[in-house]
Coordinates of C-alpha atoms in Angstrom, one line a residue:
M1 CA 0.0 0.0 0.0
Q2 CA 1.3 3.4 -1.0
H3 CA 2.3 5.7 1.9
P4 CA 0.2 9.0 1.9
R5 CA 3.2 11.1 2.6
F6 CA 5.1 10.0 -0.5
N7 CA 4.6 12.0 -3.6
H8 CA 5.3 8.9 -5.7
V9 CA 6.3 5.4 -4.9
F10 CA 6.7 2.6 -7.4
L11 CA 7.9 -0.9 -7.1
Q12 CA 10.6 -2.3 -9.4
N13 CA 12.4 -5.5 -8.5
N14 CA 11.1 -5.1 -5.0
S15 CA 12.5 -1.6 -4.4
F16 CA 11.1 1.8 -3.8
H17 CA 12.1 5.4 -4.1
I18 CA 12.3 8.0 -1.3
P19 CA 9.9 11.0 -1.9
K20 CA 11.1 14.3 -3.5
R21 CA 11.0 16.3 -0.3
V22 CA 13.4 13.9 1.5
Q23 CA 16.8 15.2 0.3
F24 CA 20.2 13.6 0.7
S25 CA 23.7 14.8 -0.2
V26 CA 24.6 13.5 -3.7
L27 CA 27.5 11.2 -3.8
P28 CA 30.2 12.0 -6.4
Q29 CA 30.3 8.6 -8.1
S30 CA 26.7 7.3 -8.0
S31 CA 23.3 8.7 -7.3
Y32 CA 22.1 5.4 -5.8
I33 CA 23.0 4.0 -2.4
P34 CA 22.6 0.2 -1.9
V35 CA 21.1 -0.4 1.5
P36 CA 20.5 -3.9 3.0
L37 CA 16.9 -4.7 3.5
S38 CA 17.1 -7.2 6.3
S39 CA 15.1 -4.9 8.5
F40 CA 12.3 -4.3 6.0
S41 CA 10.0 -7.2 6.4
Q42 CA 7.6 -6.0 3.7
F43 CA 10.3 -6.5 1.1
R44 CA 11.7 -9.8 2.2
G45 CA 12.2 -11.0 -1.4
S46 CA 14.7 -8.2 -2.1
K47 CA 18.4 -7.8 -1.1
F48 CA 18.9 -4.1 -1.6
L49 CA 16.9 -0.9 -1.5
E50 CA 17.8 1.7 -4.1
C51 CA 17.3 5.1 -2.6
K52 CA 17.0 8.0 -4.9
C53 CA 18.9 10.9 -3.6
A54 CA 17.5 14.0 -5.4
S55 CA 14.6 15.3 -7.3
E56 CA 13.6 14.1 -10.7
K57 CA 14.9 17.2 -12.4
F58 CA 18.2 17.1 -10.6
S59 CA 18.5 13.3 -11.2
E60 CA 18.0 13.6 -14.9
S61 CA 20.7 16.3 -15.1
F62 CA 23.0 14.3 -12.9
E63 CA 22.5 11.2 -15.0
R64 CA 23.4 13.1 -18.1
D65 CA 26.6 14.4 -16.5
R66 CA 27.4 11.0 -15.2
G67 CA 27.0 9.5 -18.6
Q68 CA 29.2 12.0 -20.2
E69 CA 31.9 11.5 -17.5
F70 CA 31.9 7.8 -17.1
E71 CA 30.6 6.4 -20.4
P72 CA 33.0 7.5 -23.2
E73 CA 32.1 6.8 -26.7
P74 CA 33.4 3.6 -28.3
N75 CA 35.7 5.6 -30.6
Q76 CA 37.3 7.2 -27.6
I77 CA 37.9 3.8 -26.0
V78 CA 39.6 2.5 -29.1
K79 CA 41.8 5.6 -29.4
Q80 CA 42.8 5.3 -25.7
K81 CA 43.8 1.7 -26.2
K82 CA 45.8 2.4 -29.3
A83 CA 47.5 5.3 -27.6
S84 CA 48.5 3.2 -24.7
I85 CA 50.0 0.5 -27.0
V86 CA 51.9 3.2 -28.9
D87 CA 53.1 4.7 -25.7
I88 CA 54.4 1.4 -24.5
L89 CA 56.3 0.9 -27.8
K90 CA 57.6 4.4 -27.8
Q91 CA 59.0 4.0 -24.3
S92 CA 61.6 1.6 -25.9
N93 CA 63.2 4.3 -28.0
S94 CA 64.5 6.0 -24.9
I95 CA 66.5 3.0 -23.9
L96 CA 67.5 1.5 -27.3
P97 CA 70.5 3.8 -27.9
H98 CA 71.7 3.1 -24.4
V99 CA 71.2 -0.7 -25.0
V100 CA 73.1 -0.5 -28.3
L101 CA 75.9 1.5 -26.6
A102 CA 76.0 -1.0 -23.7
S103 CA 76.2 -4.0 -26.1
T104 CA 79.0 -2.2 -28.0
I105 CA 81.0 -1.7 -24.8
M106 CA 80.3 -5.3 -23.7
A107 CA 81.5 -6.7 -27.1
L108 CA 84.7 -4.6 -26.8
V109 CA 85.4 -5.5 -23.2
Y110 CA 84.2 -9.1 -23.1
P111 CA 83.7 -10.5 -26.7
P112 CA 82.7 -14.0 -25.6
S113 CA 79.4 -12.5 -24.4
F114 CA 78.3 -12.2 -28.0
T115 CA 80.5 -14.6 -30.0
W116 CA 77.9 -17.4 -29.4
F117 CA 75.4 -15.4 -31.6
T118 CA 76.8 -16.6 -34.9
S119 CA 75.7 -15.7 -38.4
R120 CA 73.1 -18.5 -38.5
Y121 CA 71.0 -16.5 -36.0
Y122 CA 70.9 -13.3 -38.1
A123 CA 68.0 -14.3 -40.4
P124 CA 65.7 -15.3 -37.5
A125 CA 66.6 -12.3 -35.5
L126 CA 65.9 -9.8 -38.3
G127 CA 62.8 -11.8 -39.2
F128 CA 61.4 -11.2 -35.7
L129 CA 61.7 -7.4 -36.2
M130 CA 59.7 -7.7 -39.4
F131 CA 57.1 -9.9 -37.7
A132 CA 56.7 -7.3 -34.9
V133 CA 56.1 -4.5 -37.5
G134 CA 53.6 -6.7 -39.3
V135 CA 51.7 -7.4 -36.1
N136 CA 51.4 -3.6 -35.6
S137 CA 50.2 -2.9 -39.2
S138 CA 47.4 -4.0 -41.4
E139 CA 47.0 -4.7 -45.1
K140 CA 45.2 -1.4 -45.6
D141 CA 48.4 0.4 -44.5
F142 CA 50.4 -1.3 -47.3
I143 CA 47.7 -0.5 -49.9
E144 CA 48.0 3.1 -48.8
A145 CA 51.8 2.9 -49.1
F146 CA 51.6 1.8 -52.7
K147 CA 49.6 4.9 -53.5
R148 CA 52.9 6.8 -53.0
P149 CA 55.0 5.6 -55.9
D150 CA 57.0 8.8 -56.0
A151 CA 58.1 8.3 -52.4
I152 CA 59.0 4.7 -53.0
F153 CA 61.0 5.6 -56.1
T154 CA 62.8 8.3 -54.2
G155 CA 63.7 5.9 -51.4
Y156 CA 65.0 3.4 -54.1
V157 CA 67.2 6.1 -55.6
G158 CA 68.5 7.0 -52.2
Q159 CA 69.4 3.3 -51.6
F160 CA 71.0 2.4 -54.9
V161 CA 72.2 5.7 -56.4
V162 CA 73.0 8.2 -53.6
K163 CA 74.4 5.7 -51.1
P164 CA 76.7 3.8 -53.6
L165 CA 78.1 7.2 -54.7
L166 CA 78.9 8.1 -51.2
G167 CA 80.4 4.6 -50.5
Y168 CA 82.6 4.9 -53.6
I169 CA 83.9 8.3 -52.4
F170 CA 84.7 7.2 -48.9
G171 CA 86.2 3.9 -50.2
I172 CA 88.6 5.9 -52.4
I173 CA 89.4 8.2 -49.4
V174 CA 90.4 5.2 -47.3
V175 CA 92.9 4.0 -49.9
T176 CA 94.2 7.2 -51.5
V177 CA 94.1 9.7 -48.6
F178 CA 94.8 7.4 -45.5
G179 CA 96.8 4.8 -47.4
L180 CA 95.0 1.9 -45.8
P181 CA 94.7 -1.5 -47.5
T182 CA 92.4 -1.8 -50.5
P183 CA 90.1 -4.5 -48.9
L184 CA 89.0 -1.9 -46.3
G185 CA 87.9 0.5 -49.0
A186 CA 86.2 -2.5 -50.7
G187 CA 84.4 -3.2 -47.5
I188 CA 82.9 0.3 -47.3
M189 CA 81.8 0.1 -50.9
L190 CA 80.2 -3.3 -50.2
V191 CA 78.2 -1.7 -47.3
S192 CA 76.9 0.9 -49.7
C193 CA 75.8 -1.7 -52.3
V194 CA 73.5 -3.7 -50.1
S195 CA 69.8 -3.2 -49.5
G196 CA 68.1 -1.2 -46.8
A197 CA 68.2 -2.3 -43.2
Q198 CA 65.1 -3.7 -41.4
L199 CA 66.0 -1.5 -38.5
S200 CA 65.0 1.5 -40.6
N201 CA 61.4 0.2 -40.5
Y202 CA 61.4 0.1 -36.7
A203 CA 63.0 3.5 -36.5
T204 CA 60.2 4.9 -38.7
F205 CA 57.6 3.1 -36.6
F206 CA 58.9 4.9 -33.5
T207 CA 59.0 8.4 -35.0
D208 CA 56.1 8.3 -37.6
P209 CA 54.0 5.1 -37.2
P210 CA 51.7 5.9 -40.1
L211 CA 54.6 5.8 -42.5
A212 CA 56.0 2.5 -41.2
P213 CA 54.3 0.5 -44.0
L214 CA 55.9 2.9 -46.6
S215 CA 59.3 2.2 -45.1
I216 CA 58.7 -1.5 -45.2
V217 CA 57.7 -1.4 -48.8
M218 CA 60.8 0.6 -49.7
T219 CA 63.1 -1.8 -47.7
S220 CA 61.3 -4.9 -49.2
L221 CA 61.7 -3.6 -52.7
S222 CA 65.4 -2.8 -52.3
T223 CA 66.0 -6.2 -50.6
A224 CA 64.2 -8.1 -53.4
T225 CA 66.1 -6.4 -56.2
A226 CA 69.4 -6.6 -54.3
V227 CA 69.8 -10.0 -55.8
F228 CA 70.6 -8.3 -59.1
V229 CA 71.6 -4.8 -58.1
T230 CA 74.1 -5.6 -55.4
P231 CA 76.4 -7.7 -57.7
M232 CA 76.2 -5.1 -60.5
L233 CA 77.1 -2.3 -58.2
S234 CA 79.9 -4.3 -56.6
L235 CA 81.3 -5.1 -60.0
L236 CA 81.1 -1.4 -60.9
L237 CA 82.6 0.0 -57.6
I238 CA 84.9 -2.7 -56.3
G239 CA 86.2 -3.8 -59.8
K240 CA 85.6 -7.5 -59.5
R241 CA 82.5 -9.7 -59.9
L242 CA 80.8 -10.5 -56.6
P243 CA 79.3 -14.0 -56.8
V244 CA 75.9 -14.2 -55.2
D245 CA 73.9 -17.3 -54.4
V246 CA 70.6 -16.3 -56.0
V247 CA 68.6 -19.1 -54.4
G248 CA 70.1 -18.4 -51.0
M249 CA 69.4 -14.7 -51.4
V250 CA 65.8 -15.3 -52.3
S251 CA 65.5 -17.6 -49.3
S252 CA 66.9 -15.0 -47.1
I253 CA 64.5 -12.4 -48.4
L254 CA 61.5 -14.7 -47.8
Q255 CA 62.7 -15.5 -44.2
I256 CA 63.7 -12.0 -43.2
V257 CA 61.0 -9.8 -44.9
I258 CA 58.1 -11.4 -46.7
A259 CA 57.2 -14.4 -44.5
P260 CA 57.4 -12.6 -41.1
I261 CA 55.5 -9.5 -42.3
T262 CA 52.8 -11.7 -43.9
A263 CA 52.6 -13.8 -40.8
G264 CA 52.2 -10.7 -38.6
L265 CA 49.5 -9.3 -40.9
L266 CA 47.5 -12.5 -41.0
L267 CA 47.8 -12.9 -37.2
N268 CA 46.6 -9.4 -36.8
R269 CA 43.6 -9.9 -39.1
L270 CA 42.6 -13.4 -37.9
F271 CA 43.4 -13.2 -34.2
P272 CA 43.3 -9.5 -33.2
R273 CA 42.8 -10.2 -29.5
L274 CA 45.9 -12.4 -29.5
C275 CA 47.9 -9.6 -31.2
E276 CA 46.6 -7.2 -28.6
A277 CA 47.9 -9.4 -25.9
M278 CA 51.3 -9.8 -27.6
R279 CA 52.0 -6.1 -28.3
P280 CA 53.2 -5.2 -24.7
F281 CA 55.8 -7.9 -24.9
L282 CA 57.3 -6.9 -28.2
P283 CA 59.4 -3.9 -27.0
P284 CA 61.6 -5.9 -24.6
L285 CA 62.0 -8.7 -27.1
F286 CA 63.0 -6.1 -29.7
V287 CA 65.6 -4.7 -27.4
L288 CA 67.1 -8.1 -26.7
D289 CA 67.1 -8.9 -30.5
T290 CA 68.8 -5.6 -31.4
T291 CA 71.4 -6.1 -28.6
C292 CA 72.5 -9.5 -30.2
C293 CA 72.5 -8.2 -33.8
V294 CA 74.7 -5.2 -32.8
G295 CA 77.1 -6.9 -30.4
A296 CA 77.8 -10.2 -32.2
P297 CA 79.4 -8.8 -35.4
L298 CA 81.6 -6.5 -33.4
A299 CA 82.7 -9.3 -31.0
I300 CA 83.4 -11.7 -33.8
N301 CA 85.6 -9.2 -35.6
I302 CA 87.1 -7.6 -32.4
I303 CA 90.8 -8.2 -33.4
S304 CA 90.5 -6.2 -36.6
V305 CA 88.3 -3.5 -35.1
L306 CA 90.9 -2.9 -32.4
S307 CA 93.8 -2.9 -34.8
P308 CA 95.7 0.4 -35.5
F309 CA 93.5 1.3 -38.5
G310 CA 90.3 0.5 -36.6
L311 CA 89.8 4.1 -35.4
T312 CA 90.3 5.6 -38.8
V313 CA 87.9 3.2 -40.4
S314 CA 85.3 3.9 -37.7
L315 CA 85.5 7.6 -38.2
L316 CA 85.1 7.2 -42.0
I317 CA 82.1 4.9 -41.4
V318 CA 80.5 7.6 -39.2
A319 CA 81.1 10.2 -41.9
F320 CA 79.6 7.8 -44.5
H321 CA 76.4 7.2 -42.6
L322 CA 76.0 10.8 -41.5
S323 CA 76.3 11.9 -45.2
A324 CA 73.7 9.3 -46.2
F325 CA 71.3 10.5 -43.5
I326 CA 71.7 14.1 -44.5
A327 CA 71.4 13.4 -48.2
G328 CA 68.2 11.4 -47.8
Y329 CA 66.7 14.1 -45.6
F330 CA 67.3 17.0 -47.9
L331 CA 66.6 15.0 -51.2
S332 CA 63.1 14.2 -50.0
G333 CA 62.6 17.7 -48.7
S334 CA 63.4 19.2 -52.1
L335 CA 61.1 16.8 -53.9
F336 CA 58.2 16.8 -51.5
H337 CA 58.3 20.3 -50.1
K338 CA 54.6 20.8 -50.9
A339 CA 53.5 17.6 -49.3
P340 CA 51.4 18.0 -46.1
N341 CA 53.5 15.5 -44.2
V342 CA 56.9 16.6 -45.6
K343 CA 58.7 16.4 -42.3
A344 CA 57.6 12.8 -41.7
L345 CA 58.6 11.9 -45.3
Q346 CA 62.0 13.4 -44.7
R347 CA 62.6 11.4 -41.6
T348 CA 61.4 8.2 -43.3
L349 CA 63.6 8.6 -46.3
S350 CA 66.6 9.7 -44.2
F351 CA 66.3 6.4 -42.3
E352 CA 66.0 4.5 -45.5
T353 CA 69.0 6.1 -47.1
G354 CA 71.3 6.2 -44.0
M355 CA 70.6 2.7 -42.7
Q356 CA 71.5 -0.4 -44.8
S357 CA 71.7 -4.1 -44.1
S358 CA 75.3 -4.2 -42.8
L359 CA 74.7 -7.8 -41.6
L360 CA 74.0 -8.8 -45.2
A361 CA 77.2 -7.0 -46.3
L362 CA 79.1 -8.9 -43.5
A363 CA 77.7 -12.2 -44.6
L364 CA 78.7 -11.5 -48.3
A365 CA 82.2 -10.4 -47.2
N366 CA 82.7 -13.5 -45.1
R367 CA 81.5 -15.8 -47.9
F368 CA 82.7 -14.3 -51.1
F369 CA 86.0 -12.5 -50.2
Q370 CA 89.1 -14.3 -49.0
D371 CA 90.6 -11.2 -47.3
P372 CA 89.2 -10.9 -43.8
L373 CA 89.7 -7.1 -43.9
V374 CA 86.7 -6.8 -46.2
S375 CA 84.4 -7.8 -43.3
V376 CA 85.8 -5.1 -40.9
P377 CA 83.8 -2.1 -42.3
P378 CA 80.5 -4.0 -42.3
A379 CA 81.0 -5.1 -38.7
I380 CA 81.7 -1.5 -37.6
S381 CA 78.9 -0.2 -39.7
T382 CA 76.4 -2.5 -37.9
V383 CA 77.2 -0.7 -34.6
I384 CA 77.6 2.9 -36.0
M385 CA 74.4 2.7 -38.1
S386 CA 72.3 1.5 -35.1
L387 CA 73.7 4.1 -32.7
M388 CA 73.2 7.0 -35.2
G389 CA 69.8 5.8 -36.3
F390 CA 68.3 5.5 -32.9
A391 CA 70.0 8.7 -31.7
L392 CA 68.0 10.4 -34.5
V393 CA 64.9 8.6 -33.2
M394 CA 65.3 10.1 -29.8
I395 CA 66.0 13.6 -31.3
W396 CA 63.1 13.6 -33.6
A397 CA 60.7 12.1 -31.1
K398 CA 61.5 14.8 -28.6
K399 CA 61.0 17.5 -31.2
K400 CA 57.6 16.1 -32.1
E401 CA 56.6 16.1 -28.4

């Protein structure tokens, strides 16, 4: 029976509302207070009494405010999740240069810490980097990347025209100016003839995530055509034919680039929740992977690196990579100065031009050249390229913030 003093009382799931004129202070997080009903015999079937704490007019207003505050739109929830993942990944770029530097020092001080990581592990290690990029991308990203043929062509020119010219110049300087052995100059030229480094894709992912697929396309194209371009450039620059195992090269391309990226894309499409759970673990694994890829070549070639000519070669390698980074940045800036994302394109093409697969050059030097000095510049380049590339990541990421 309705109480005469109540303005309105209605039953819903064995609960009732307090009248309008009975006012309570409004709690900040809910307008309803659950109260045990053990003392209310007339509502024995219920467990809680929901007491309304304000008038209907104020309640409606409060409900609207509460909905706006505590019920974000689905799009906002998605954006917050994506932002958190990107933030987790970007946190790694602050420690990567330090990790690379630490692995370099460790390889110099105690080489056995990395000598176990032989060349047979290079392909799986680099393949993991490509898999991680694939997991964080989608097929739509690659479709959009192919809509930029001008940028892809510019990156290709930077890889196989600008960089080999710089490599030829610095290779000649090694021999004619400093009087060092010819194999050292050949090693620098060999570094300039190989395809782009997979690390450039991750560097682009840290600084400009939307352009990571474009970077992957450029690296994949240069890697695929390196089967033919690298021997031709080596013959032109070094002066002797560089034999290349075409079947082995194609197999390496499939293992390092195509298969891991495809697997990552398929996994992202078919099992998005699994990829969502995997993403927080990718940064520490990437750091460990990079540590081994940087420290191992240096540790294996430690005797030559610490030789009297090691410092000179290292400085020339620094100058070579610095020139390539600068050339790629300003070349893209002059060609795409009217593009709305010109700065992002400049950073991407700078990474693509300045970072090359020194591990591939090292493998070719060890396999196809008898003189061990040819492998010294690629081993040093692996360290220098990583340090300089991720140093640029830190600089450009801070400028964007």
